[in-house]
mmCIF file of C-alpha atoms and ligand atoms in Angstrom:
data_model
loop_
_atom_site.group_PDB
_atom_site.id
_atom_site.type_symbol
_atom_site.label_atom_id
_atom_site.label_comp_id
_atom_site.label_asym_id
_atom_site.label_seq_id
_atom_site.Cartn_x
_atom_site.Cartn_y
_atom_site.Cartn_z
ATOM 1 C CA UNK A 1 16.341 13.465 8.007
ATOM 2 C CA UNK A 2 12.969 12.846 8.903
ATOM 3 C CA UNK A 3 9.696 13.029 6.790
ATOM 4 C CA UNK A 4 7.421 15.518 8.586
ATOM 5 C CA UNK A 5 3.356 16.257 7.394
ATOM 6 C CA UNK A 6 3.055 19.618 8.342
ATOM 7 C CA UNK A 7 2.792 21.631 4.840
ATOM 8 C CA UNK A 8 3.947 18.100 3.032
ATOM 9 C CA UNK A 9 1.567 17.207 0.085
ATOM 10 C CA UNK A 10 0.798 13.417 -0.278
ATOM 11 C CA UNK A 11 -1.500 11.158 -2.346
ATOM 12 C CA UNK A 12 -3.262 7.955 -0.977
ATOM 13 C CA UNK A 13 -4.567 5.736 -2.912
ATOM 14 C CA UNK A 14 -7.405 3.714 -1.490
ATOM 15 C CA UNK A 15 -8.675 6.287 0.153
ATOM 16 C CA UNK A 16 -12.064 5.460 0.813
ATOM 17 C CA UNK A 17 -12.027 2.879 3.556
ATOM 18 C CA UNK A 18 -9.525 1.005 5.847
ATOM 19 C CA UNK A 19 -6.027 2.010 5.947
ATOM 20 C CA UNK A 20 -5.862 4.134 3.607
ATOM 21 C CA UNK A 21 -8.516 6.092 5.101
ATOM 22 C CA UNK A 22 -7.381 6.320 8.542
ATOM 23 C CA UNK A 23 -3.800 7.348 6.928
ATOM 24 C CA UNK A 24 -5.609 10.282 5.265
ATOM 25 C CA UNK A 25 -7.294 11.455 8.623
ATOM 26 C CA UNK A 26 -3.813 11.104 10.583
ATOM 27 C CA UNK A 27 -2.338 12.880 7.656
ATOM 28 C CA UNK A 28 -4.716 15.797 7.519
ATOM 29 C CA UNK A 29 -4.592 16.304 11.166
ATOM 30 C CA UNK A 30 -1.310 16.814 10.967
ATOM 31 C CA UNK A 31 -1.020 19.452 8.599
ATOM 32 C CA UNK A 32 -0.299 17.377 5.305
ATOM 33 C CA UNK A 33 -2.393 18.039 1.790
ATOM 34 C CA UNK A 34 -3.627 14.845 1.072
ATOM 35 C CA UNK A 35 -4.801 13.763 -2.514
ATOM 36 C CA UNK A 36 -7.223 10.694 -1.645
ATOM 37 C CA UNK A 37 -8.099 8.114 -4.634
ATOM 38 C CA UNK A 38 -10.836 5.371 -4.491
ATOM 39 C CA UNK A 39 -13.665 4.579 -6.848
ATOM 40 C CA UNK A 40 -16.393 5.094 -4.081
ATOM 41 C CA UNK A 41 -16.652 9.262 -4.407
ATOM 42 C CA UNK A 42 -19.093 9.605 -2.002
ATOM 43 C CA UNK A 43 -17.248 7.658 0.401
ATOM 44 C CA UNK A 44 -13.923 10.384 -0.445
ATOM 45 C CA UNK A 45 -16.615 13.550 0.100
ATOM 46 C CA UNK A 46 -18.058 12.393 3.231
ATOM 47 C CA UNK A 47 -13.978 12.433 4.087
ATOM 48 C CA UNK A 48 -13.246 16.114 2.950
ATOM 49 C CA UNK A 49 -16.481 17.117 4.953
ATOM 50 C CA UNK A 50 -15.885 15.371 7.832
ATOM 51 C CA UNK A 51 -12.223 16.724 8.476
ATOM 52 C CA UNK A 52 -12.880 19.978 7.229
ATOM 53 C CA UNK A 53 -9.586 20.931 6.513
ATOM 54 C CA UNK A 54 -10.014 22.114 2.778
ATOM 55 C CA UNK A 55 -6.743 20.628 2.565
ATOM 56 C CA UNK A 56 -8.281 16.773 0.789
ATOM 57 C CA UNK A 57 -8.461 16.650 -2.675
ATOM 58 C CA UNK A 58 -10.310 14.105 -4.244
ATOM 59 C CA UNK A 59 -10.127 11.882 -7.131
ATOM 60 C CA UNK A 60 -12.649 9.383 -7.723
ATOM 61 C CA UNK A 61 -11.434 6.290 -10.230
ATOM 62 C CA UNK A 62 -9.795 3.183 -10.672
ATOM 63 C CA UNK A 63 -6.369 3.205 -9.913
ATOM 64 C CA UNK A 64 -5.716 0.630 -13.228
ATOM 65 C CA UNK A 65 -6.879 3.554 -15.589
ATOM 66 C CA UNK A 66 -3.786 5.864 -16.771
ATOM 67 C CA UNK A 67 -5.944 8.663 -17.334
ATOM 68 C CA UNK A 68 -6.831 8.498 -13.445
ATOM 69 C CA UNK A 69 -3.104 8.024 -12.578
ATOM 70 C CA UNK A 70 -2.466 11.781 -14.806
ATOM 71 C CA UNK A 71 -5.395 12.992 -12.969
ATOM 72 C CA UNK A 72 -4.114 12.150 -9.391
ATOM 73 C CA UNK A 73 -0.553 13.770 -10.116
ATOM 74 C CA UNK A 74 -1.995 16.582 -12.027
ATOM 75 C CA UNK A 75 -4.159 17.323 -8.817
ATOM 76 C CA UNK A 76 -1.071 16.606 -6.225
ATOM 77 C CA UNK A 77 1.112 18.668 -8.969
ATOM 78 C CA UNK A 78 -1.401 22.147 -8.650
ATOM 79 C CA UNK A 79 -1.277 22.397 -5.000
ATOM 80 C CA UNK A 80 2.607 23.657 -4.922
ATOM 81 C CA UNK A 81 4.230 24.235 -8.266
ATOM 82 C CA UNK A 82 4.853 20.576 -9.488
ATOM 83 C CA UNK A 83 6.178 19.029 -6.041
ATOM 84 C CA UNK A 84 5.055 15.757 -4.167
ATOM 85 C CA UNK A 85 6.879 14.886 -0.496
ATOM 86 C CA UNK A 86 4.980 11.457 -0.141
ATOM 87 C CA UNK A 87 2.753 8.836 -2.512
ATOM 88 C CA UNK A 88 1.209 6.095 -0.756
ATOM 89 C CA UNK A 89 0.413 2.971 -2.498
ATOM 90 C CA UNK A 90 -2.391 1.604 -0.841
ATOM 91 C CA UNK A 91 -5.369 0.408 -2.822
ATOM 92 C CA UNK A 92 -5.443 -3.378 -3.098
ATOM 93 C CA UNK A 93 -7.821 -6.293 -3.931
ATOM 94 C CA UNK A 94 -7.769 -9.822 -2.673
ATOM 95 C CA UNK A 95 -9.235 -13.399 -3.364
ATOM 96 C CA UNK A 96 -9.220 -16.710 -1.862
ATOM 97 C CA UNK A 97 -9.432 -19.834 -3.328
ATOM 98 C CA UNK A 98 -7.582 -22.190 -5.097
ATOM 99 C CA UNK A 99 -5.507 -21.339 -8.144
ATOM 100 C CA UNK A 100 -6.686 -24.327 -10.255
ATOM 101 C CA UNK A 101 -10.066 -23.301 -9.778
ATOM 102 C CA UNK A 102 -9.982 -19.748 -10.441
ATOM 103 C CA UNK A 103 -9.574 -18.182 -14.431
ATOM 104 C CA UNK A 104 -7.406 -16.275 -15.927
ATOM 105 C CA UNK A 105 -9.164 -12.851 -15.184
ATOM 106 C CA UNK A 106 -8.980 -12.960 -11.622
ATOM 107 C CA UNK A 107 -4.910 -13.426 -11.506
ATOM 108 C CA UNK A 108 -5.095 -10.294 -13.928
ATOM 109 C CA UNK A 109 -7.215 -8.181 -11.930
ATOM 110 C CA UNK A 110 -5.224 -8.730 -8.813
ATOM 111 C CA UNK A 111 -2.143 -8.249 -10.646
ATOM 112 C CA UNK A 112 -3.455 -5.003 -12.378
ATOM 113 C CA UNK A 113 -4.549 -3.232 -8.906
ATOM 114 C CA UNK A 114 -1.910 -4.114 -6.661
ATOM 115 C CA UNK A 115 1.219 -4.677 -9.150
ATOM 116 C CA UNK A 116 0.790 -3.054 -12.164
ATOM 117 C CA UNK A 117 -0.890 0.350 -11.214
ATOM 118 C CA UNK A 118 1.502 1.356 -8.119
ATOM 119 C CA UNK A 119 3.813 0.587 -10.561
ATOM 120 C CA UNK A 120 3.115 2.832 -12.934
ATOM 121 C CA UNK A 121 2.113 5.401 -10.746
ATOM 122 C CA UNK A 122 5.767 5.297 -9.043
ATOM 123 C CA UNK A 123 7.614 5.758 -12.123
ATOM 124 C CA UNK A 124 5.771 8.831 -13.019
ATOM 125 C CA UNK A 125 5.592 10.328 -9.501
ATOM 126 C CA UNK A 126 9.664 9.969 -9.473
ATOM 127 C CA UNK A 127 9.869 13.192 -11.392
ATOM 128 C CA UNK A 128 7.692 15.598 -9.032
ATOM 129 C CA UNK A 129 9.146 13.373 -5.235
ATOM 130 C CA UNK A 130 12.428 14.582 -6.659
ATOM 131 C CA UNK A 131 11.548 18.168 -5.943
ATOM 132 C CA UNK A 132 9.717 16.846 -2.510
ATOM 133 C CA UNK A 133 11.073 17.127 0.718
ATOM 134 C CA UNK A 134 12.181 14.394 2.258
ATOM 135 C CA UNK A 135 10.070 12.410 -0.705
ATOM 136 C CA UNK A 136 8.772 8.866 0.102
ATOM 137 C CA UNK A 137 7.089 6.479 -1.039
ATOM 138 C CA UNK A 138 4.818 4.174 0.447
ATOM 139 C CA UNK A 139 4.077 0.936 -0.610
ATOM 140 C CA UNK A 140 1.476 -1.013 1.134
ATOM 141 C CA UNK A 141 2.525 -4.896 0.389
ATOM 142 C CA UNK A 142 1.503 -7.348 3.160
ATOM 143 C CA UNK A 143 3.176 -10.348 5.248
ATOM 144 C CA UNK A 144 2.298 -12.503 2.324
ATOM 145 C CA UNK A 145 4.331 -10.928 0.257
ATOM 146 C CA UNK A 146 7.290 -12.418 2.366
ATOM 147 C CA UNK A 147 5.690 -15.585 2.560
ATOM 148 C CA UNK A 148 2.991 -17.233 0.662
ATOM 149 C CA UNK A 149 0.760 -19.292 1.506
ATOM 150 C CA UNK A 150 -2.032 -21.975 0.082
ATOM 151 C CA UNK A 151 -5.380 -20.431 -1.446
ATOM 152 C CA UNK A 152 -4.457 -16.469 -2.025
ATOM 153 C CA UNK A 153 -1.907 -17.771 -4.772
ATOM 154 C CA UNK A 154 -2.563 -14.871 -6.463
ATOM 155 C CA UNK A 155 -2.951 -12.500 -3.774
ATOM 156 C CA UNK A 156 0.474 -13.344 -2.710
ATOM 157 C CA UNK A 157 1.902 -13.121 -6.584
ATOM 158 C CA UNK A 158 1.149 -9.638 -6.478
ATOM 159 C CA UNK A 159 2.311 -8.368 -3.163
ATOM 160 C CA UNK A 160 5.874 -10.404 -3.976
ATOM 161 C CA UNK A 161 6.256 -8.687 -7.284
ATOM 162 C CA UNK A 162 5.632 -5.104 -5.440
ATOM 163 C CA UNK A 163 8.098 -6.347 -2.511
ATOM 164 C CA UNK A 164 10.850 -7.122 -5.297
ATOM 165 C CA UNK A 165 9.814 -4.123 -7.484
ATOM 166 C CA UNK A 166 10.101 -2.059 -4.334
ATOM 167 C CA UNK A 167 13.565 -3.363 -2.982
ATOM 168 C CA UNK A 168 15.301 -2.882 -6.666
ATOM 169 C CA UNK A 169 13.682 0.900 -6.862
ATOM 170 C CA UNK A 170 15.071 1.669 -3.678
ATOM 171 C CA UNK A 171 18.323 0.494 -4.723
ATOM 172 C CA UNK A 172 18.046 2.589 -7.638
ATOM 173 C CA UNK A 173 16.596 5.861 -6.265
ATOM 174 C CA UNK A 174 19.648 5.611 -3.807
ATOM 175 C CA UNK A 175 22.107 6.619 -6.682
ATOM 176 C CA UNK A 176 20.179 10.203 -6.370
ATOM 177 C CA UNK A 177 21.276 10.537 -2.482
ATOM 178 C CA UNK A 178 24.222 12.838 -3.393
ATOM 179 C CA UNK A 179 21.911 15.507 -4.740
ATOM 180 C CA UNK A 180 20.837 15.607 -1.036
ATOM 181 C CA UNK A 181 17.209 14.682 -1.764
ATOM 182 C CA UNK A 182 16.927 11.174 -2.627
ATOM 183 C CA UNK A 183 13.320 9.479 -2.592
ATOM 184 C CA UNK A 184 13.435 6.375 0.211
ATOM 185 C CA UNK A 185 10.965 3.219 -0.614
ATOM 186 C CA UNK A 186 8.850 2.248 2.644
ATOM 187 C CA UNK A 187 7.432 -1.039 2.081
ATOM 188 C CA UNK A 188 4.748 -1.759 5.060
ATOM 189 C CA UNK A 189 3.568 -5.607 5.385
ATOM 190 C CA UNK A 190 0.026 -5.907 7.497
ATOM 191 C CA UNK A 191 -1.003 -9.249 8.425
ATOM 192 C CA UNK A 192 -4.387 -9.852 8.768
ATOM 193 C CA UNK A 193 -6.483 -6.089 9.222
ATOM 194 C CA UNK A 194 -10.048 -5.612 10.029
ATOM 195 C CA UNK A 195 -10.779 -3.501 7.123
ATOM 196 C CA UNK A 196 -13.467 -4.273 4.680
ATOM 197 C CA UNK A 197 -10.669 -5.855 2.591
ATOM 198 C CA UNK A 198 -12.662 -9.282 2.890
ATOM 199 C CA UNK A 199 -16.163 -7.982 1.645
ATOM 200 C CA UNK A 200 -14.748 -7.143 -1.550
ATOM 201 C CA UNK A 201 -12.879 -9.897 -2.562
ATOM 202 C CA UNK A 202 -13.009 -11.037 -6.118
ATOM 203 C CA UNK A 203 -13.630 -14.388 -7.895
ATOM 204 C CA UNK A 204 -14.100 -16.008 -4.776
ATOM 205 C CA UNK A 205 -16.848 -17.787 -3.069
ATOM 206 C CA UNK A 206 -19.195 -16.101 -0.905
ATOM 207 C CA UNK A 207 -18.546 -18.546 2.224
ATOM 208 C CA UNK A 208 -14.436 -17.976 1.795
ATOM 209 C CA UNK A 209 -12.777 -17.264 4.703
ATOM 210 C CA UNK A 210 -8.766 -16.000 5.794
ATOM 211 C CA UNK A 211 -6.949 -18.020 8.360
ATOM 212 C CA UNK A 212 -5.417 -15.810 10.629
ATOM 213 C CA UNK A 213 -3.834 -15.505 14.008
ATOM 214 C CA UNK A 214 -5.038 -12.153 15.367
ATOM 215 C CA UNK A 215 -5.776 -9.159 13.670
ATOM 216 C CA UNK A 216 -4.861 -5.544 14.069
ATOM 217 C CA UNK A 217 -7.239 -2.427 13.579
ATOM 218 C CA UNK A 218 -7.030 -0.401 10.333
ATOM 219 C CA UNK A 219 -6.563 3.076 12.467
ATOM 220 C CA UNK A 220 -3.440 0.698 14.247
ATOM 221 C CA UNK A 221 -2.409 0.279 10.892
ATOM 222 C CA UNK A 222 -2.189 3.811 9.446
ATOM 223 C CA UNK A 223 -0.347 5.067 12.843
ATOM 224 C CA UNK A 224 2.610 2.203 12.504
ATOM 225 C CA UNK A 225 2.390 3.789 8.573
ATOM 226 C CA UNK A 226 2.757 6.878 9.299
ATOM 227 C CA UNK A 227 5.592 6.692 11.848
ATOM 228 C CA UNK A 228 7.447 4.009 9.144
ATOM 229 C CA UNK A 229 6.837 6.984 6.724
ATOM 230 C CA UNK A 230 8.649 9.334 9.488
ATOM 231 C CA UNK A 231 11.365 7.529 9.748
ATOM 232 C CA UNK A 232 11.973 6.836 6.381
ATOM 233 C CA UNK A 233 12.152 3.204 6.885
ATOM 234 C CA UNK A 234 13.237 0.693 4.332
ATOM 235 C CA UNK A 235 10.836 -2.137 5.441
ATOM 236 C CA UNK A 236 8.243 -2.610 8.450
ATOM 237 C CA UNK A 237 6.263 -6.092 8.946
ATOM 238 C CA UNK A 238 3.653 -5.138 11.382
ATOM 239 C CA UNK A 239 2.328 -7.414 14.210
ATOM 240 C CA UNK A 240 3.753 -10.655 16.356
ATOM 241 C CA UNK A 241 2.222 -12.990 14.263
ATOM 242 C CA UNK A 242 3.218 -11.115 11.154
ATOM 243 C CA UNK A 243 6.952 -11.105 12.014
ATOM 244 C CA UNK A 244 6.236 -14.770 13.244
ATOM 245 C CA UNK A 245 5.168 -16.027 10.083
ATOM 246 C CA UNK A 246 8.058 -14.100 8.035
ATOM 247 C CA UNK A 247 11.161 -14.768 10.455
ATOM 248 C CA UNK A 248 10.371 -18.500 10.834
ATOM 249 C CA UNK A 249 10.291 -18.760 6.916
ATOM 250 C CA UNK A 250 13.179 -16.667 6.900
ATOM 251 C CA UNK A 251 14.909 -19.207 9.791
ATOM 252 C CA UNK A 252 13.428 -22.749 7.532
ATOM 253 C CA UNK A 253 11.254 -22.372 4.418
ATOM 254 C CA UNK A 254 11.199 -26.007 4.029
ATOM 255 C CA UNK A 255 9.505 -26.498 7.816
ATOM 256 C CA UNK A 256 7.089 -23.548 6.726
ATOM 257 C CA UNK A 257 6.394 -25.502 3.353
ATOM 258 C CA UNK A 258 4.798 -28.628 5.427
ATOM 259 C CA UNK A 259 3.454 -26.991 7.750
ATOM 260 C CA UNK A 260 1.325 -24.561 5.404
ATOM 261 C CA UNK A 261 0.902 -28.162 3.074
ATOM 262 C CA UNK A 262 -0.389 -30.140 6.721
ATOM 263 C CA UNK A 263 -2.793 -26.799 7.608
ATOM 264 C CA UNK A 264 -4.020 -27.286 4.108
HETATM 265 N N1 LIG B 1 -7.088 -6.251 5.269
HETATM 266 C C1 LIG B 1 -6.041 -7.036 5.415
HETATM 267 O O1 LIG B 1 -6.104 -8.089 6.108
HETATM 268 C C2 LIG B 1 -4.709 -6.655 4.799
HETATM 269 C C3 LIG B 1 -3.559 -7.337 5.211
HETATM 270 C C4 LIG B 1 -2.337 -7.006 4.634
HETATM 271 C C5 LIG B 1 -2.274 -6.036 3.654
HETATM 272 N N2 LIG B 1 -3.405 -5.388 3.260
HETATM 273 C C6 LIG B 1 -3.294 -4.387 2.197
HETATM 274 O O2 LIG B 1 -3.684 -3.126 2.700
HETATM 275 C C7 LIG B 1 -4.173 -2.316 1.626
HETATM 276 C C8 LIG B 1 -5.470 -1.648 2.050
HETATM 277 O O3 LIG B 1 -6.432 -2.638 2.300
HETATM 278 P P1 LIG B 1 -7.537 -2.516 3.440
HETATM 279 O O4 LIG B 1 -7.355 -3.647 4.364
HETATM 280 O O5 LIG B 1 -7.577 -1.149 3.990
HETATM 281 O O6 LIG B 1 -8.831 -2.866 2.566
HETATM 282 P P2 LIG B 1 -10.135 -2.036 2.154
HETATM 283 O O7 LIG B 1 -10.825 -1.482 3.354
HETATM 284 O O8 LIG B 1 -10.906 -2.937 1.255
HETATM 285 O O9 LIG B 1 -9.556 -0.815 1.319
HETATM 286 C C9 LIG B 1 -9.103 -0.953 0.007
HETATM 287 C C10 LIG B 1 -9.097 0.412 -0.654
HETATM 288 O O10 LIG B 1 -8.597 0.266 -1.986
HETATM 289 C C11 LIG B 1 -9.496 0.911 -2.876
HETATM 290 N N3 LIG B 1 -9.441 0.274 -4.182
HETATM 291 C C12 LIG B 1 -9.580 -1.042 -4.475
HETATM 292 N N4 LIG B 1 -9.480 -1.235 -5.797
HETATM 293 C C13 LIG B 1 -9.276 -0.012 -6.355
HETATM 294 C C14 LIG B 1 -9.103 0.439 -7.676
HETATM 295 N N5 LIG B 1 -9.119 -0.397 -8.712
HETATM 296 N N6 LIG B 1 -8.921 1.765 -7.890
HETATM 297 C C15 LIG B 1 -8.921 2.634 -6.842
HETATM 298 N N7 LIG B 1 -9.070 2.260 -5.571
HETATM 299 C C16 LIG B 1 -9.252 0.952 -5.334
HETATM 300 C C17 LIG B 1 -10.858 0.808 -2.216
HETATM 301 O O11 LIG B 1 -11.704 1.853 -2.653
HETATM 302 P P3 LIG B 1 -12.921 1.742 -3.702
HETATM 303 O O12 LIG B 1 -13.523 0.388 -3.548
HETATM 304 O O13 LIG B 1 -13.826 2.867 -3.283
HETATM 305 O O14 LIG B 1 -12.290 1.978 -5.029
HETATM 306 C C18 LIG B 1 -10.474 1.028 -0.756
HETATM 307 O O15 LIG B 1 -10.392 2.397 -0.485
HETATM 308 C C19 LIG B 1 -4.299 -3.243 0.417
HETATM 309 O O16 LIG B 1 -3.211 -3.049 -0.451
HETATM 310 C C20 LIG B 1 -4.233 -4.625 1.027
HETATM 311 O O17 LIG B 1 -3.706 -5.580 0.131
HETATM 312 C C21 LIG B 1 -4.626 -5.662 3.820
#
């Protein structure tokens, strides 16, 4: 069975630039009611009036707050009677620099945003994807959280604790597949995306800068999503270098290890 946008209701967080805003246009021109989270509320109304649709819902707050996570669900939960077909985990945070140098707050922000929040906001979404059609959801999780690498220590922490957290919740949603319904965990990996991911990094110095071998387009991005989401895949990692960097640490961790130690 295939996941299909037309009539589906979805919710996006990180709606307000990059990825998660090209998903929401892509969704919305296909048919979908999309509720679109961010902090930046101006940046989620110029959205709704720019597509037009009447069909984007915004809610404007920090993903890390509870009360906006009851807000978000509570909106996605009015549109049709309690049911959700797709949640897209999305909003994330980075730094760069290295972990000796950094303080405690910045591994806790990281891990707050882009672990603990999608988190949360799965296990109470479970409840209304069940009644969803074709439910999925989406997590957003990046090469490096198949393989880490030197100076985004924590960066990397988090994206490997929502890769693990979204392999065993797959696993378990799985057990629900002979009620005919069952909710399949996408996990998308990005490499390097030219969002405006780097201007908002935190705890990090001005002049940091990511190593990377090519980069893709956010709009790219949200279209290699969105057919992942289609298909109900279990796990994309998007671009050559991407699938370079994870199949030769797959192939010899120990020849990655020096060579990420040498590039150092
Ligand atoms: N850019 C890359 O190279 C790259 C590579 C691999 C994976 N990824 C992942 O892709 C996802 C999207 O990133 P992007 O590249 O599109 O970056 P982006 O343009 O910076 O977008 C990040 C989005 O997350 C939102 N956000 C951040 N913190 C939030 C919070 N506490 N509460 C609510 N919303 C929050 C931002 O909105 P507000 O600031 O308005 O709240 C923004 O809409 C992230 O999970 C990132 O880790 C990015």
């Amino acid at each position: 069975m295939r996941w299909k946008p037309k009539d589906s209701i979805a919710v996006v967080t990180g709606a307000s630039s990059g990825i998660g805003h090209c998903l929401c246009e892509l969704l919305l021109d296909r048919g979908a009611t999309v509720v679109g989270v961010a902090r930046r509320g101006e940046r989620l109304a110029d959205l709704a009036a720019r597509t037009g649709t009447g069909r984007f819902i915004s809610v404007v707050g920090d993903v890390t707050d509870a009360g906006v996570r009851e807000q978000i669900l509570a909106a996605a939960a009015d549109v049709d009677d309690g049911r959700l077909d797709l949640l897209v985990n999305n909003a994330g945070i980075g730094a760069i620099g290295p972990f000796a140098d950094a303080d405690e707050a910045r591994l806790r922000q990281i891990m707050e945003v882009n672990f603990f929040a999608p988190a949360e906001l799965m296990r109470d979404a479970i409840p209304m994807l069940r009644r969803g059609r074709a439910p999925v959801i989406c997590n957003i999780s990046s090469v490096l959280g198949h393989r880490a690498v030197p100076d985004k220590s924590e960066y990397c922490a988090s994206k490997f604790a929502l890769h693990g957290l979204s392999d065993s919740i797959r696993a378990e949603l799985a057990r629900d597949s002979h009620h005919g319904n069952s909710i399949q965990v996408t996990l998308v990996s990005p490499s390097t995306t030219r969002s405006e991911f780097f201007d908002s990094l935190i705890g990090s110095d001005a002049a940091a800068k990511s190593k990377s071998i090519g980069s893709w387009p956010p709009e790219k991005v949200a279209r290699a999503t969105l057919a992942a989401i289609e298909s109900r895949r279990s796990e994309v990692i998007l671009s050559l270098a991407g699938k370079a960097l994870v199949y030769a640490d797959r192939i010899s961790p120990p020849l990655m290890n020096s060579i990420l130690a040498r590039s150092n």
